[in-house]
Structures are given as C-alpha cells and as structure tokens.
Amino acid sequence: MKRVLAWALGLFVAFCVIVVVVARNQPEGPSPSDPTTPSTVVTETTSEVSNASETAAIVIAQNKIKERLKSPGTADFEMFNGEAKDKGNGKYIVRDHVDSQNELGATVRTEYIVELQYTGGDVMDDNSWQVTNLVMN
C-alpha cells in the first residue's frame, strides 16, 4: 500500500512540476489575435504557479517533519490530506499529520504546522525554502 501511495504522490508531484514548467514557458503576453486581456493571462499563470507552490510547500513540509521523527522510514503521510495556505510574498502555512513509529515501535499520529518562506529557485528543492516556524503535537 505504501508503495502505491508513494508512486501516486510521485506522479502527482511530477504533474505539478510539469504544470510549473509549462506555465513558465508561456509567452509573456497575448498575441494580437488573442481575445484574452493581459490581466487575465497574468492571473491564470499566477494561479497555476501558486497551486504548484502550495503542493511544493506540502512536500517540503513533509520532508522537514521527517527529519525530526524518531523513525522517519516509517512516516506515513495521507495523500491529499495536507492543507497549504498561501499567505502572500512566498509565505505558506502547512497543516497536516503523519503516522510513524516512536522509539518503542508503537505507531503514533503527530499533528503538525509548518510555516515556510519560499526563497527562490526550484520550488521542489528543499534549499529553496526556509522553515520559519514548526510545531509538532
């Protein structure tokens, strides 16, 4: 089951990366025959990038949480459960939970909130993000 979930998450992340690449390679403005207004084009591109960044923020937050677990190899994040809110200016708040084993081998659920700042570069690169706050309960 974990293998299927990992494969599905990988496929979802790959799809999001493709969306970002396609969005970045779009012309900067409409062609003269394009009926859309420039503001519409900018809004759609910004929205696509924002959605990809929210997905990236969830993945990056999961990576940061794994670093702090007693048994990171047992981490089980539910797919499509995490919530990322874009607070503007590259700031995101991610809320989710993870099931993992503690030091005694018992599976425990840990709720977490991670506040991230996107610093530029590849949105899927951990080094492009800075953790500004992290709370695990």
Short mmCIF file of C-alpha atoms in Angstrom, two decimals:
data_model
loop_
_atom_site.label_atom_id
_atom_site.label_comp_id
_atom_site.label_asym_id
_atom_site.label_seq_id
_atom_site.Cartn_x
_atom_site.Cartn_y
_atom_site.Cartn_z
CA MET A 1 0.00 0.00 0.00
CA LYS A 2 2.83 2.39 0.89
CA ARG A 3 4.47 1.67 -2.45
CA VAL A 4 1.25 2.57 -4.30
CA LEU A 5 0.87 5.75 -2.25
CA ALA A 6 4.49 6.71 -2.85
CA TRP A 7 4.05 6.08 -6.58
CA ALA A 8 0.84 8.15 -6.67
CA LEU A 9 2.48 11.00 -4.74
CA GLY A 10 5.43 10.91 -7.13
CA LEU A 11 3.08 11.05 -10.10
CA PHE A 12 1.19 13.98 -8.57
CA VAL A 13 4.40 15.89 -7.84
CA ALA A 14 5.66 15.21 -11.39
CA PHE A 15 2.37 16.57 -12.78
CA CYS A 16 2.72 19.72 -10.68
CA VAL A 17 6.30 20.23 -11.85
CA ILE A 18 5.16 19.88 -15.47
CA VAL A 19 2.45 22.49 -14.87
CA VAL A 20 5.06 24.90 -13.47
CA VAL A 21 7.43 24.29 -16.40
CA VAL A 22 4.64 24.83 -18.93
CA ALA A 23 3.46 27.96 -17.11
CA ARG A 24 6.96 29.41 -17.10
CA ASN A 25 7.41 28.76 -20.82
CA GLN A 26 4.25 30.57 -21.87
CA PRO A 27 4.65 33.85 -23.75
CA GLU A 28 4.68 36.89 -21.51
CA GLY A 29 1.67 38.45 -23.16
CA PRO A 30 -1.14 37.58 -25.50
CA SER A 31 -0.68 37.63 -29.24
CA PRO A 32 -2.53 40.37 -31.16
CA SER A 33 -5.20 37.83 -32.17
CA ASP A 34 -5.64 36.59 -28.58
CA PRO A 35 -9.03 37.69 -27.20
CA THR A 36 -7.95 37.45 -23.55
CA THR A 37 -6.84 40.55 -21.75
CA PRO A 38 -3.32 40.81 -20.29
CA SER A 39 -4.70 40.83 -16.74
CA THR A 40 -6.47 37.51 -17.39
CA VAL A 41 -3.28 35.92 -18.70
CA VAL A 42 -1.26 37.08 -15.69
CA THR A 43 -3.92 35.89 -13.24
CA GLU A 44 -4.11 32.42 -14.77
CA THR A 45 -0.34 31.98 -14.81
CA THR A 46 -0.01 33.28 -11.24
CA SER A 47 -2.77 30.92 -10.10
CA GLU A 48 -1.08 27.91 -11.70
CA VAL A 49 2.26 28.79 -10.12
CA SER A 50 0.56 29.38 -6.75
CA ASN A 51 -1.11 25.94 -6.88
CA ALA A 52 2.20 24.29 -7.75
CA SER A 53 3.90 26.21 -4.94
CA GLU A 54 1.23 25.10 -2.45
CA THR A 55 1.83 21.49 -3.48
CA ALA A 56 5.58 22.01 -3.18
CA ALA A 57 5.11 23.58 0.27
CA ILE A 58 3.27 20.43 1.42
CA VAL A 59 6.04 18.17 0.11
CA ILE A 60 8.79 20.34 1.61
CA ALA A 61 6.95 20.45 4.97
CA GLN A 62 6.73 16.65 4.92
CA ASN A 63 10.49 16.46 4.29
CA LYS A 64 11.17 18.81 7.21
CA ILE A 65 8.89 16.77 9.51
CA LYS A 66 10.59 13.50 8.51
CA GLU A 67 13.92 15.00 9.60
CA ARG A 68 12.54 15.34 13.14
CA LEU A 69 10.87 11.93 13.54
CA LYS A 70 12.37 9.12 15.66
CA SER A 71 11.78 6.66 12.80
CA PRO A 72 11.50 8.66 9.55
CA GLY A 73 11.40 5.49 7.44
CA THR A 74 8.00 4.63 8.94
CA ALA A 75 6.46 8.03 8.15
CA ASP A 76 3.05 7.69 6.51
CA PHE A 77 1.52 10.91 5.20
CA GLU A 78 -2.06 10.59 3.92
CA MET A 79 -2.34 11.66 0.30
CA PHE A 80 -4.30 14.83 -0.41
CA ASN A 81 -4.83 15.43 3.31
CA GLY A 82 -2.38 18.29 3.86
CA GLU A 83 -3.53 21.87 3.63
CA ALA A 84 -1.26 24.68 2.48
CA LYS A 85 -2.33 28.31 2.69
CA ASP A 86 -0.57 30.92 0.61
CA LYS A 87 -0.07 33.92 2.89
CA GLY A 88 1.49 36.03 0.12
CA ASN A 89 5.07 37.09 -0.54
CA GLY A 90 6.22 33.46 -0.73
CA LYS A 91 4.94 32.57 2.76
CA TYR A 92 2.99 29.35 3.28
CA ILE A 93 1.44 27.60 6.28
CA VAL A 94 1.07 23.82 6.03
CA ARG A 95 -1.18 21.84 8.41
CA ASP A 96 -1.24 18.05 8.33
CA HIS A 97 -0.48 14.91 10.31
CA VAL A 98 1.86 11.95 9.98
CA ASP A 99 1.65 8.42 11.33
CA SER A 100 5.03 7.00 12.33
CA GLN A 101 6.63 4.72 14.87
CA ASN A 102 8.00 6.13 18.10
CA GLU A 103 11.13 4.88 19.88
CA LEU A 104 9.13 1.93 21.32
CA GLY A 105 7.87 0.83 17.90
CA ALA A 106 4.29 1.96 18.51
CA THR A 107 2.57 3.83 15.69
CA VAL A 108 1.59 7.33 16.76
CA ARG A 109 -0.12 10.19 14.95
CA THR A 110 1.60 13.55 15.09
CA GLU A 111 -0.22 16.73 14.08
CA TYR A 112 2.00 19.49 12.75
CA ILE A 113 2.05 23.05 11.46
CA VAL A 114 4.98 24.25 9.37
CA GLU A 115 5.44 27.86 8.30
CA LEU A 116 7.66 28.16 5.24
CA GLN A 117 9.21 31.00 3.27
CA TYR A 118 9.96 30.38 -0.40
CA THR A 119 13.36 31.98 -1.06
CA GLY A 120 13.54 31.46 -4.83
CA GLY A 121 14.78 28.80 -7.20
CA ASP A 122 13.31 25.38 -7.88
CA VAL A 123 10.10 25.06 -5.82
CA MET A 124 10.74 21.32 -5.33
CA ASP A 125 14.23 21.88 -3.88
CA ASP A 126 14.41 21.89 -0.06
CA ASN A 127 17.13 24.55 -0.29
CA SER A 128 14.64 26.96 -1.92
CA TRP A 129 12.61 27.07 1.30
CA GLN A 130 13.25 28.29 4.83
CA VAL A 131 11.30 26.99 7.83
CA THR A 132 10.18 30.00 9.87
CA ASN A 133 8.16 28.01 12.43
CA LEU A 134 7.48 24.33 13.09
CA VAL A 135 5.14 22.87 15.71
CA MET A 136 4.59 19.14 16.26
CA ASN A 137 1.93 17.82 18.69
#
